[in-house]
Coordinates of N, CA and C in Angstrom, one line a residue:
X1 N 76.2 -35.0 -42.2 CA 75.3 -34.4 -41.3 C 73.9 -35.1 -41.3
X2 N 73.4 -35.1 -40.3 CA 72.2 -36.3 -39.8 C 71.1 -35.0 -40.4
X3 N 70.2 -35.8 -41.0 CA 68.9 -35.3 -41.4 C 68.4 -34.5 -40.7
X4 N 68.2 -34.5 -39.3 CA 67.6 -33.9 -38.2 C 68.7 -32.3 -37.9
X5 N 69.6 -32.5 -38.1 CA 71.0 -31.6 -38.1 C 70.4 -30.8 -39.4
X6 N 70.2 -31.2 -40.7 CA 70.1 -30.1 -41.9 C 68.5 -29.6 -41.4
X7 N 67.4 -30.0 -41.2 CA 65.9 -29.9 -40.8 C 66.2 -28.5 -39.5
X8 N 67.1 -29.1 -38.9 CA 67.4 -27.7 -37.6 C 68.1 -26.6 -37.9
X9 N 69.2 -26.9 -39.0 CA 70.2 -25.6 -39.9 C 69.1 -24.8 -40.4
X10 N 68.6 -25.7 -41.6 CA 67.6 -24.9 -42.4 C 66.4 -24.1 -42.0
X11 N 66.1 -24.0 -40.5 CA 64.9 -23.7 -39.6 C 65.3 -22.5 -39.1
X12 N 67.1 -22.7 -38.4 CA 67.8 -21.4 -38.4 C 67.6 -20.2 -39.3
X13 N 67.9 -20.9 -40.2 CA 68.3 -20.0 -41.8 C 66.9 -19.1 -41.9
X14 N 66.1 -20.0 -42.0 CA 64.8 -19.3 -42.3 C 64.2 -18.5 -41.4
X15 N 64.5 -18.5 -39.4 CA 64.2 -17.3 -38.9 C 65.1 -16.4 -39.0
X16 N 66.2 -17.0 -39.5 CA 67.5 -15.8 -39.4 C 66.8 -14.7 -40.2
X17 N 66.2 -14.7 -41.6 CA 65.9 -14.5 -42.6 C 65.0 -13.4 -42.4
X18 N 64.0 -13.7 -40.8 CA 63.2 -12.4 -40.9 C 63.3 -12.1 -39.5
X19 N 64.7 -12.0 -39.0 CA 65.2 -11.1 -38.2 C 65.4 -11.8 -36.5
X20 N 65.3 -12.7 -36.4 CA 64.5 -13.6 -35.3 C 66.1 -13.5 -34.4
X21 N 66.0 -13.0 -34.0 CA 67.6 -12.7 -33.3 C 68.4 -14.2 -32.4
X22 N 67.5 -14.9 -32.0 CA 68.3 -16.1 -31.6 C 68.9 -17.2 -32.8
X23 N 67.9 -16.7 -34.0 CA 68.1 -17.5 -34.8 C 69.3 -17.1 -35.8
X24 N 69.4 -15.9 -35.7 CA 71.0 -15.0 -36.1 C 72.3 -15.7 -35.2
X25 N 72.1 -15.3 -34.0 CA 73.1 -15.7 -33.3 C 73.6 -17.2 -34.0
X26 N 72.8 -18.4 -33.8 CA 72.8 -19.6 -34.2 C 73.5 -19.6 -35.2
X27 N 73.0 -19.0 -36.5 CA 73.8 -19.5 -37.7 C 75.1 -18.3 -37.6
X28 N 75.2 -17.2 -36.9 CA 76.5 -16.8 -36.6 C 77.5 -18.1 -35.8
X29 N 76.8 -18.5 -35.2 CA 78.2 -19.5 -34.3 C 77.9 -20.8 -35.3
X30 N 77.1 -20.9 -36.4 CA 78.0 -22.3 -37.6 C 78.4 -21.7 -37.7
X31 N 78.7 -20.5 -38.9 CA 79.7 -19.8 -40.1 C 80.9 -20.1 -38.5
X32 N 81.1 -19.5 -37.3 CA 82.3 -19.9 -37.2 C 82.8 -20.9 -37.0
X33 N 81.7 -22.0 -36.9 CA 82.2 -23.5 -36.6 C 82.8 -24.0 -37.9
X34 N 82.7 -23.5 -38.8 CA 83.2 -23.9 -40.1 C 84.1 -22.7 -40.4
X35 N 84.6 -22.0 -39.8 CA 85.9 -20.7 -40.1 C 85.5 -20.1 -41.1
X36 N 84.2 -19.2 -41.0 CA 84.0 -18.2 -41.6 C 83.6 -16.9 -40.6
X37 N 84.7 -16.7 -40.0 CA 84.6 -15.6 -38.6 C 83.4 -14.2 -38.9
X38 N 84.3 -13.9 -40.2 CA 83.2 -12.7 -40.5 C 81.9 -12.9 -40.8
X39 N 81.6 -13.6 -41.2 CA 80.0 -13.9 -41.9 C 79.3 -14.4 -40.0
X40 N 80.2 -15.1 -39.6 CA 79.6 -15.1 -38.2 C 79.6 -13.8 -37.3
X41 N 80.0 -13.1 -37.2 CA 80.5 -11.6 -37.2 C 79.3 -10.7 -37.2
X42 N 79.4 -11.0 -38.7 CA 78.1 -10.0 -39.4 C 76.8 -10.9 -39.0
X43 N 76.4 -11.7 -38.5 CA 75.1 -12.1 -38.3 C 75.1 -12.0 -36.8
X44 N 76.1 -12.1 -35.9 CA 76.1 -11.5 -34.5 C 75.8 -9.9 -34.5
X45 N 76.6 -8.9 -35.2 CA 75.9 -7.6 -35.8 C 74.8 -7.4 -35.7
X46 N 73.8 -8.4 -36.5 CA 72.6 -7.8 -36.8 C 71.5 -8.5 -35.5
X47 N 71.7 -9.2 -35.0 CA 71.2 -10.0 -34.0 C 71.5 -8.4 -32.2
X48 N 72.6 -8.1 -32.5 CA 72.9 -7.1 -31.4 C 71.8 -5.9 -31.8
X49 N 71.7 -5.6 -32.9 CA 71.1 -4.6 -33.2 C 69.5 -4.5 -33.2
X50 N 69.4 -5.9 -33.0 CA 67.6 -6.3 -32.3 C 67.6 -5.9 -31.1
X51 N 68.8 -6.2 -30.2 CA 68.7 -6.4 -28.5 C 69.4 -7.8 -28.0
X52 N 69.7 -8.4 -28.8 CA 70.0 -9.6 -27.9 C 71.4 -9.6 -27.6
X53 N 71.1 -10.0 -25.8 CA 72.6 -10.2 -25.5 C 73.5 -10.8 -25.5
X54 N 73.3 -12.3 -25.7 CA 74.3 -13.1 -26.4 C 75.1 -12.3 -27.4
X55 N 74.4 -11.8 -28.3 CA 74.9 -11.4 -29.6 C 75.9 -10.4 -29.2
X56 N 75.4 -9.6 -28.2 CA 76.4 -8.2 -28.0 C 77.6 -8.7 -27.1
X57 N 77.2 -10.2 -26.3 CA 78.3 -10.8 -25.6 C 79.2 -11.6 -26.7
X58 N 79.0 -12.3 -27.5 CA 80.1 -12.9 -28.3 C 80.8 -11.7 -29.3
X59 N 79.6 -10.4 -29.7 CA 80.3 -9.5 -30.5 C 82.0 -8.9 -29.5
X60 N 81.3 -8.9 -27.9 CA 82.7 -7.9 -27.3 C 83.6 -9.3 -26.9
X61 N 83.5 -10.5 -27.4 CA 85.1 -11.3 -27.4 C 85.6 -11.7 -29.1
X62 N 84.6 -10.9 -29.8 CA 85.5 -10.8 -31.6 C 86.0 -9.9 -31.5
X63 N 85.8 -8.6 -31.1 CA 86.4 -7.7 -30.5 C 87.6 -7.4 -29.7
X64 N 87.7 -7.9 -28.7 CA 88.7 -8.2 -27.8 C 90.0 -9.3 -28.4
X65 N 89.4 -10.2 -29.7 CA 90.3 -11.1 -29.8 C 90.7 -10.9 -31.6
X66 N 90.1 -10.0 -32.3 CA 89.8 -9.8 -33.6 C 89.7 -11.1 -34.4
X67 N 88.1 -11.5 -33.6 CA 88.2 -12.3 -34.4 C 87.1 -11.6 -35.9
X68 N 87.0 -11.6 -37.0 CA 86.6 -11.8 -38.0 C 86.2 -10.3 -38.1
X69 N 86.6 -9.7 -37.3 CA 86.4 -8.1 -36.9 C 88.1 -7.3 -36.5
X70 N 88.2 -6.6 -36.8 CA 89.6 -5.2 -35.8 C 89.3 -5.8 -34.7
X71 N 91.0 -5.1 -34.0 CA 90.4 -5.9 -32.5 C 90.1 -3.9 -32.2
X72 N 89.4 -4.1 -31.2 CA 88.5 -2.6 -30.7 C 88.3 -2.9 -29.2
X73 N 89.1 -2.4 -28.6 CA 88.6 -2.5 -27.0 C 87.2 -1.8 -26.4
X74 N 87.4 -0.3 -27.1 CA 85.8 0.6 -27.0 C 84.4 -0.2 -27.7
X75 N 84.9 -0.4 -28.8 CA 83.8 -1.8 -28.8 C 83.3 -3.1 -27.7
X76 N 84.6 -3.7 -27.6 CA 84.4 -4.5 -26.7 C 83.7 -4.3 -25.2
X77 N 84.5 -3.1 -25.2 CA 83.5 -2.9 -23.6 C 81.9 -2.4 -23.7
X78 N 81.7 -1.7 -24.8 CA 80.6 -1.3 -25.3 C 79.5 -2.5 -25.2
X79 N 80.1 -3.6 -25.9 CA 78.6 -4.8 -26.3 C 79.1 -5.7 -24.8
X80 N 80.3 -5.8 -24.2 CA 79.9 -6.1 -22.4 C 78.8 -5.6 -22.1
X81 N 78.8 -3.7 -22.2 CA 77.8 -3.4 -21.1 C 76.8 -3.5 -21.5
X82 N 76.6 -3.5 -23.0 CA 75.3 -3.8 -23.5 C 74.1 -5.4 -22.9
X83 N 75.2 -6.2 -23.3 CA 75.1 -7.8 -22.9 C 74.7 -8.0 -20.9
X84 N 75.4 -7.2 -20.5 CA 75.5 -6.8 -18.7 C 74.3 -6.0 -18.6
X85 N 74.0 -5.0 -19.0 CA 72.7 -4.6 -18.5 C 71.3 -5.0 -19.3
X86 N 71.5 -6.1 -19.9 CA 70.7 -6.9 -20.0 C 70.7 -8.6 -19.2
X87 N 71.2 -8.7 -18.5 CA 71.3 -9.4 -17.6 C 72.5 -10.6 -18.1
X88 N 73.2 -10.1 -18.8 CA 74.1 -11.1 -19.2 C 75.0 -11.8 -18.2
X89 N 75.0 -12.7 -17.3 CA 75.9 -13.1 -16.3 C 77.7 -13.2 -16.8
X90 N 78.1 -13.6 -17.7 CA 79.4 -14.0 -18.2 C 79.6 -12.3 -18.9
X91 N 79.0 -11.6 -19.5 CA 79.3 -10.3 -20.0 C 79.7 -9.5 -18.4
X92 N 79.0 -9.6 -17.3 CA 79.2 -8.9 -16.7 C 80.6 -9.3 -15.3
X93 N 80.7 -10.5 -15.5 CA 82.2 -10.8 -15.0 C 83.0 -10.4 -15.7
X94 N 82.7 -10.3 -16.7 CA 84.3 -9.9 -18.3 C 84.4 -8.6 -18.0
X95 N 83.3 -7.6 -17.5 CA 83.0 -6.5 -17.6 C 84.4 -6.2 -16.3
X96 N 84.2 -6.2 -15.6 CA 85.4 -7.0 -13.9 C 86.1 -7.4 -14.6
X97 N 87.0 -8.3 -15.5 CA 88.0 -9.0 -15.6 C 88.5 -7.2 -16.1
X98 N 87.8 -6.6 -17.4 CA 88.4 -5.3 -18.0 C 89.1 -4.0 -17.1
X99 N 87.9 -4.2 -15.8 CA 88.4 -3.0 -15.1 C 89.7 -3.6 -14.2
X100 N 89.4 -4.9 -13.9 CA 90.9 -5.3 -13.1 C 92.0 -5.3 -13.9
X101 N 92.1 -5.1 -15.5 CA 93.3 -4.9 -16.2 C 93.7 -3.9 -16.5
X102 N 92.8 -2.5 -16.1 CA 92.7 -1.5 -16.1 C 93.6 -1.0 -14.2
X103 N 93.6 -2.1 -13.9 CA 94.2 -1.5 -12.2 C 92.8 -1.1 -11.1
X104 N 91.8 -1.1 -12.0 CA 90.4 -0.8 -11.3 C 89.4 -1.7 -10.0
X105 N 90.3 -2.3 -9.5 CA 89.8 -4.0 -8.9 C 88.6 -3.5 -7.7
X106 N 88.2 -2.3 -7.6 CA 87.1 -2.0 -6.3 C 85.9 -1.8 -7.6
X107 N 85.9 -1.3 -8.6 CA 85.2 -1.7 -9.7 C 84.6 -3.2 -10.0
X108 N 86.0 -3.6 -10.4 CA 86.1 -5.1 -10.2 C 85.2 -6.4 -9.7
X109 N 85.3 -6.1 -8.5 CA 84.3 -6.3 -7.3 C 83.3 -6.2 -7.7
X110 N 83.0 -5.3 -7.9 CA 81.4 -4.8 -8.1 C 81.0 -5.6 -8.8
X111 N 81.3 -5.7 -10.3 CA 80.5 -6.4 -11.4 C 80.7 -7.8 -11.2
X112 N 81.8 -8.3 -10.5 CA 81.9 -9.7 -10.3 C 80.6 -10.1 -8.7
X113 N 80.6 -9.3 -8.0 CA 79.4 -9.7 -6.8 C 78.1 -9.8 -7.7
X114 N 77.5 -8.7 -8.6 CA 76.7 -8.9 -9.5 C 76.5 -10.0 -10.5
X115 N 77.7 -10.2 -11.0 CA 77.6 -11.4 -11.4 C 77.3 -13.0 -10.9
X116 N 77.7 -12.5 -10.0 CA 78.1 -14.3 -8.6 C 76.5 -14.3 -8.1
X117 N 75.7 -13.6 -7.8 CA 74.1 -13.0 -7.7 C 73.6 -13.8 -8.9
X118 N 73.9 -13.4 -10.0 CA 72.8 -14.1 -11.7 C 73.7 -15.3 -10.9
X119 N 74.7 -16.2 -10.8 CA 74.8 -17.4 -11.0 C 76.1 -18.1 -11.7
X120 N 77.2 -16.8 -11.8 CA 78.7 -17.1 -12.8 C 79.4 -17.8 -11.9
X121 N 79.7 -18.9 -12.3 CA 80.9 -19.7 -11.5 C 82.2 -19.0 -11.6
X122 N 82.5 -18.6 -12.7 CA 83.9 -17.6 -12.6 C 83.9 -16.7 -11.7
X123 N 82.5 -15.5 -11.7 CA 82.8 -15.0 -10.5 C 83.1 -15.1 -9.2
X124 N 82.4 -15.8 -8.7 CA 82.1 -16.6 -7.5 C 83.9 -16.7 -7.2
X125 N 84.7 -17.5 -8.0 CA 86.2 -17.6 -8.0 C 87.1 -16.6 -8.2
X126 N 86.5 -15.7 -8.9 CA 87.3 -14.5 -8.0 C 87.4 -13.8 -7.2
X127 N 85.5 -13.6 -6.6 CA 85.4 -12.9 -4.9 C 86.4 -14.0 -4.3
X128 N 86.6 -15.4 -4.5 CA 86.8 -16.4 -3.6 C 88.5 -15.6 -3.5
X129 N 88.9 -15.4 -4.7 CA 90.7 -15.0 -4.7 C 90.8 -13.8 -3.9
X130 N 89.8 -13.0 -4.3 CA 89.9 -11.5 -3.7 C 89.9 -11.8 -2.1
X131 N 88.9 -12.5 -1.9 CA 88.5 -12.8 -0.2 C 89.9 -12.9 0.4
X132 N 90.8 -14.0 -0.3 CA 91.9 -14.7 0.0 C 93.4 -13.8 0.4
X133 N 93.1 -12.8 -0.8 CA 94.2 -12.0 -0.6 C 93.5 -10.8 0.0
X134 N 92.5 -10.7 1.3 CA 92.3 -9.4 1.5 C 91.4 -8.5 0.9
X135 N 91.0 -8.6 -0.5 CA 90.8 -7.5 -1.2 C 88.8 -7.3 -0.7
X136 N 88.7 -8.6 -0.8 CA 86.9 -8.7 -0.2 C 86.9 -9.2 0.8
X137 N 85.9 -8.6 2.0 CA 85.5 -8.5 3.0 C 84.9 -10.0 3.6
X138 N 85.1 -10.9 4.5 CA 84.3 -11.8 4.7 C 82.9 -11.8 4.4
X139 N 82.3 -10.6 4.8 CA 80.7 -10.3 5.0 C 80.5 -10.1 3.3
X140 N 80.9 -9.1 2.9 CA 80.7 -9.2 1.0 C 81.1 -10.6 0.4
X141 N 81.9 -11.1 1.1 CA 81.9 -12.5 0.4 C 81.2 -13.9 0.3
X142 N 80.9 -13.8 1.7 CA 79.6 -14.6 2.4 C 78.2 -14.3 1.8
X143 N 78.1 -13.0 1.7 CA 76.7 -12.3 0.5 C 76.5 -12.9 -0.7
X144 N 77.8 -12.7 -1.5 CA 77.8 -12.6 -2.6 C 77.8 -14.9 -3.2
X145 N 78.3 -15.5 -1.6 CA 78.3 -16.9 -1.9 C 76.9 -17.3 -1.7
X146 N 76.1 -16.7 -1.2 CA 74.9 -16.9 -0.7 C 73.7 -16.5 -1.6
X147 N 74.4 -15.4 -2.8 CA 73.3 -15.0 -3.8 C 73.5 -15.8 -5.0
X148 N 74.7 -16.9 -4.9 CA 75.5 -17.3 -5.6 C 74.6 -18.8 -5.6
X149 N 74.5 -19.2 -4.6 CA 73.6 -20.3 -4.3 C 72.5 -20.3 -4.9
X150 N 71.7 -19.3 -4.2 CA 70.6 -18.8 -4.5 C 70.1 -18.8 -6.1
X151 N 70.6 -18.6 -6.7 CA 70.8 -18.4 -8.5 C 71.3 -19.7 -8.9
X152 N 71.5 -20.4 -8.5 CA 72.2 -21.7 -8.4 C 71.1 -22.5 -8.4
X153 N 70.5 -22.8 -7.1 CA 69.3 -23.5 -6.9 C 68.3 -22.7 -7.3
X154 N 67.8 -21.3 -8.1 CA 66.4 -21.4 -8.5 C 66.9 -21.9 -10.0
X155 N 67.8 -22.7 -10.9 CA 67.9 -23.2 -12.2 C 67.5 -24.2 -12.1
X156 N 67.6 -25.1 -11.2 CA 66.9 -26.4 -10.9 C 65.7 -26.4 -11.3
X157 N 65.5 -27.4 -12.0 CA 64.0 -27.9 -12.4 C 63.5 -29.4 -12.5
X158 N 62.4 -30.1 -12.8 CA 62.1 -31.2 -12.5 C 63.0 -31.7 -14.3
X159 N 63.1 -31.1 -14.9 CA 63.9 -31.4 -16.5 C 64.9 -31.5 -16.1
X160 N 65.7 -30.5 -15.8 CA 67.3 -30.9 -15.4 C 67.6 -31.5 -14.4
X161 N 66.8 -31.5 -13.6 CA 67.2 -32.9 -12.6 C 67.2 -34.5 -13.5
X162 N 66.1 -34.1 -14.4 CA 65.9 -35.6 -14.9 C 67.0 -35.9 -15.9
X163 N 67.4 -34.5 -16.8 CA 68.7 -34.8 -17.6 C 70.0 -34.5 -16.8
X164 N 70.3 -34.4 -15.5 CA 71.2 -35.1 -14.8 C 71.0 -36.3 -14.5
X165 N 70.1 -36.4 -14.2 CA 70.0 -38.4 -13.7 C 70.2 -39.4 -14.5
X166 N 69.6 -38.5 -15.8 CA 70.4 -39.8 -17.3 C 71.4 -39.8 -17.7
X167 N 72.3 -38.4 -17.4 CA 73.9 -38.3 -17.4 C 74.5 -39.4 -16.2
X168 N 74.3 -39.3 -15.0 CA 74.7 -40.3 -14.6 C 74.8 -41.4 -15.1
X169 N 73.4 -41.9 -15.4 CA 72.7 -43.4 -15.8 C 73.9 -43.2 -17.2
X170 N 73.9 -42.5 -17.8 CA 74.5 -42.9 -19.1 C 76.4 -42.9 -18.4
X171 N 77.2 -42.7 -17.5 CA 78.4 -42.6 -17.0 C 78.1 -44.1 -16.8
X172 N 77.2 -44.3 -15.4 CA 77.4 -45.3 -14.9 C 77.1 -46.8 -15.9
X173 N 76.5 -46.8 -16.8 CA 76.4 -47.7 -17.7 C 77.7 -48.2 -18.6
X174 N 78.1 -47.0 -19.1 CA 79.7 -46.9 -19.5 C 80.7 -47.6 -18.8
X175 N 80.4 -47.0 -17.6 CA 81.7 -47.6 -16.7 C 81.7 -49.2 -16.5
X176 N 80.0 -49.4 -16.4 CA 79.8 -51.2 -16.4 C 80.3 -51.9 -17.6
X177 N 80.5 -51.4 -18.9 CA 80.6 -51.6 -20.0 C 82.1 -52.0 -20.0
X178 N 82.7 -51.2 -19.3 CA 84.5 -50.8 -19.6 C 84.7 -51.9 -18.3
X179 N 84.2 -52.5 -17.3 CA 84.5 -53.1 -16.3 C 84.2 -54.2 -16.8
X180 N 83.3 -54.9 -17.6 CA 83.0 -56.1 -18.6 C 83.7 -56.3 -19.5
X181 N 84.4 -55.4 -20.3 CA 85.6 -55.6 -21.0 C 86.9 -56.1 -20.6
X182 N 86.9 -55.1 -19.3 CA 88.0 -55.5 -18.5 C 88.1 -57.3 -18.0
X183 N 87.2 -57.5 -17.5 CA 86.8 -59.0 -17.2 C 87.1 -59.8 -18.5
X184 N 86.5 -59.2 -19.1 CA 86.4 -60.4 -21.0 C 88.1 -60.6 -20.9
X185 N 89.1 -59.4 -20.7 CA 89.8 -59.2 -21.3 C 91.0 -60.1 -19.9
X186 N 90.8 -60.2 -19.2 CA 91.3 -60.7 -17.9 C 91.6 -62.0 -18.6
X187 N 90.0 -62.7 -18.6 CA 89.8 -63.9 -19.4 C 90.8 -64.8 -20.1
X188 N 90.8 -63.9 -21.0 CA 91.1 -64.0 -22.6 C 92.8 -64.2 -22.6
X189 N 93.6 -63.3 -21.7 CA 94.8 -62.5 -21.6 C 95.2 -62.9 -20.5
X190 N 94.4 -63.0 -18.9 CA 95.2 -62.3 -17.7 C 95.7 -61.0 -17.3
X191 N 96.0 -61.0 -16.1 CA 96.5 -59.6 -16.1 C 95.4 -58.6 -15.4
X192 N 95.1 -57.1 -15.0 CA 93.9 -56.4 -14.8 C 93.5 -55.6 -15.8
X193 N 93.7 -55.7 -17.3 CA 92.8 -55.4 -18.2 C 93.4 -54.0 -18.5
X194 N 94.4 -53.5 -17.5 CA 95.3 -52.2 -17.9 C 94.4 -50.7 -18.5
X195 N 94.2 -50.9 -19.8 CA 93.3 -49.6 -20.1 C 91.9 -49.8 -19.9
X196 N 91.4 -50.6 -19.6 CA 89.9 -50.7 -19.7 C 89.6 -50.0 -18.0
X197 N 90.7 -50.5 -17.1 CA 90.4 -49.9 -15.8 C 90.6 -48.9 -15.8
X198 N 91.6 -48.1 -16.7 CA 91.6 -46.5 -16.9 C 90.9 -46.3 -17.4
X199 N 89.9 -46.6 -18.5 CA 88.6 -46.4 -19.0 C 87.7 -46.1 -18.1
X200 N 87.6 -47.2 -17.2 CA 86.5 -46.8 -16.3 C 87.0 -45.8 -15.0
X201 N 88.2 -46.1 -14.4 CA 88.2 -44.6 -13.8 C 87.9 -43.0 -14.6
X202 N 88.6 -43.4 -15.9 CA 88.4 -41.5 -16.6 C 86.9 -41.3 -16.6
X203 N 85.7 -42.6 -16.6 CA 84.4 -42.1 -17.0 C 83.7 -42.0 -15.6
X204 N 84.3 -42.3 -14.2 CA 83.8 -42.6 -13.3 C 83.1 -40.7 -12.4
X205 N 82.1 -40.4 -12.5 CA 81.5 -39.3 -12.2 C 81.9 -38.8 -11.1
X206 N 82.0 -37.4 -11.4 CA 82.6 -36.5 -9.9 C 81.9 -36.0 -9.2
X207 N 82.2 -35.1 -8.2 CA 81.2 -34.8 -6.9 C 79.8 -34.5 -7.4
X208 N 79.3 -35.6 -6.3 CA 77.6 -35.5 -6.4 C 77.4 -36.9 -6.6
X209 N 77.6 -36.9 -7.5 CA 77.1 -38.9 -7.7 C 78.4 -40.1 -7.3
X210 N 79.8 -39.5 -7.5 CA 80.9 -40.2 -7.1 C 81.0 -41.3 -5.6
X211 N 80.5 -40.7 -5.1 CA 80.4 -41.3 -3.7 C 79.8 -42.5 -3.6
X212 N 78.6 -42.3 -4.3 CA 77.6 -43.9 -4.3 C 77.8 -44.8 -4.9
X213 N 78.7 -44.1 -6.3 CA 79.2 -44.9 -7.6 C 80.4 -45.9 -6.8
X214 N 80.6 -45.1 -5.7 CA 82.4 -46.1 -5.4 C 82.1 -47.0 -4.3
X215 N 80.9 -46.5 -3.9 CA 80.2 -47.4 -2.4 C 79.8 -49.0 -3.1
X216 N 79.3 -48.4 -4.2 CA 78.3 -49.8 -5.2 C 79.7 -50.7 -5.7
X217 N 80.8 -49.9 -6.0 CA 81.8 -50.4 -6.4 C 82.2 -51.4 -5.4
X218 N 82.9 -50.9 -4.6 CA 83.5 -51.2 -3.4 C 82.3 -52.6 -2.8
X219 N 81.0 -52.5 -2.9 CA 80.4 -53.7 -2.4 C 80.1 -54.9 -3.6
X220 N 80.2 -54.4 -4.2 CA 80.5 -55.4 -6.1 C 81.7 -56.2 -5.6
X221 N 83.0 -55.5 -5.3 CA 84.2 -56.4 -4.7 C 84.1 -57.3 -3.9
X222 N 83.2 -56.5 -3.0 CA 83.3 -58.2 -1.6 C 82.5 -58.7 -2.0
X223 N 81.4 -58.4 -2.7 CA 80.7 -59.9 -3.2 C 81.4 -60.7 -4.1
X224 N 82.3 -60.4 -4.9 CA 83.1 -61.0 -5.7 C 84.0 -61.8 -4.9
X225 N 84.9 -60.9 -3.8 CA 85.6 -61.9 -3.3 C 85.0 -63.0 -2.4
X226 N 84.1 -62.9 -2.0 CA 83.0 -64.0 -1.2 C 82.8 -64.5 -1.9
X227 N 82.1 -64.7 -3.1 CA 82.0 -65.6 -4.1 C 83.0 -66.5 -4.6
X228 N 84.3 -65.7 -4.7 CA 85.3 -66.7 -4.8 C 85.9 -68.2 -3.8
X229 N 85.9 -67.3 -2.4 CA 86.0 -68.1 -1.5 C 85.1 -69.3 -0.7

């Protein structure tokens, strides 16, 4: 573990220590990264019992799945609604997944339109199913794609734009790396370099930046083959 990794544990540990409820949660999800469910369990516990909803959202899927806890479904729905009426987006689609196993799907609806509004992609895909088979309304579905948006584009910021643009830069750099190989390896061997071109298709970026990535591609070729000729 990198220095900077124990300096961040140990920072955990020590808000955990006087109550700091994000900082609970955190060292609740190590203990389970290292399979100690209950000790992650018990520090999600005490983090719910501050208010936080993360904590009451990961306590109702230990619940639901026992982990490091009984499985308890009255539990489970319990720290949903807790996590949900605190604005939990993902607590409150789960909240909808419970009533549609329940046979309750006009319930359903509900907490998933709510949810598709904060910004859940899962929801969004189930109005979209619902829409499909009848069950939601074009006009409630159109609403609810449009609050969906809406929650969508106010996350945007001049930071996460800038840490998408380095995720690209860091794809597209890769892929030049795996296309240089391929070449070296042309060289060396003959042939089209076989995995390195699957290298660089698997790292080649999807909708949003893919289009320009394959335009740049595609004009790299004809200059190549003009060069040859």
């Amino acid at each position: 573990m990198a220095k900077t990794e124990k300096d961040s544990e140990t920072n955990y540990i020590n808000r955990a220590a006087v109550n700091d409820p994000r900082a609970l949660v955190q060292v609740g999800i190590n203990h389970n990264n290292r399979g100690d469910h209950q000790r992650a369990a018990e520090h999600f516990a005490k983090a719910a019992d501050l208010g936080d909803a993360e904590a009451h959202h990961m306590l109702s899927v230990w619940y639901r799945n026992g982990i490091g806890v009984e499985k308890d479904e009255k539990k489970e729905v319990y720290h949903l609604e807790q996590a949900a009426i605190d604005g939990h987006p993902q607590a409150r689609c789960h909240l909808g997944c419970v009533e549609e196993r329940n046979g309750r799907i006009d319930r359903a609806v509900k907490h998933w339109i709510i949810a598709a509004n904060l910004g859940d992609d899962d929801s969004i895909e189930a109005l979209k199913n619902c829409y499909a088979h009848e069950v939601v309304s074009k006009e409630n579905y159109a609403s609810a794609l449009r609050g969906y948006q809406a929650a969508i584009d106010a996350t945007k910021s001049p930071q996460r734009e800038a840490a998408d643009k380095a995720e690209e830069a860091r794809k597209l750099c890769h892929c030049k790396a795996c296309k240089l190989n391929r070449r070296r390896l042309e060289r060396k061997f003959g042939g089209e370099g076989g995995s390195c071109a699957e290298e660089a298709k698997h790292h080649q970026p999807e909708a949003g930046g893919s289009s320009q990535l394959r335009h740049r591609s595609k004009a790299g070729r004809r200059n190549r083959n003009r060069s040859r000729r």
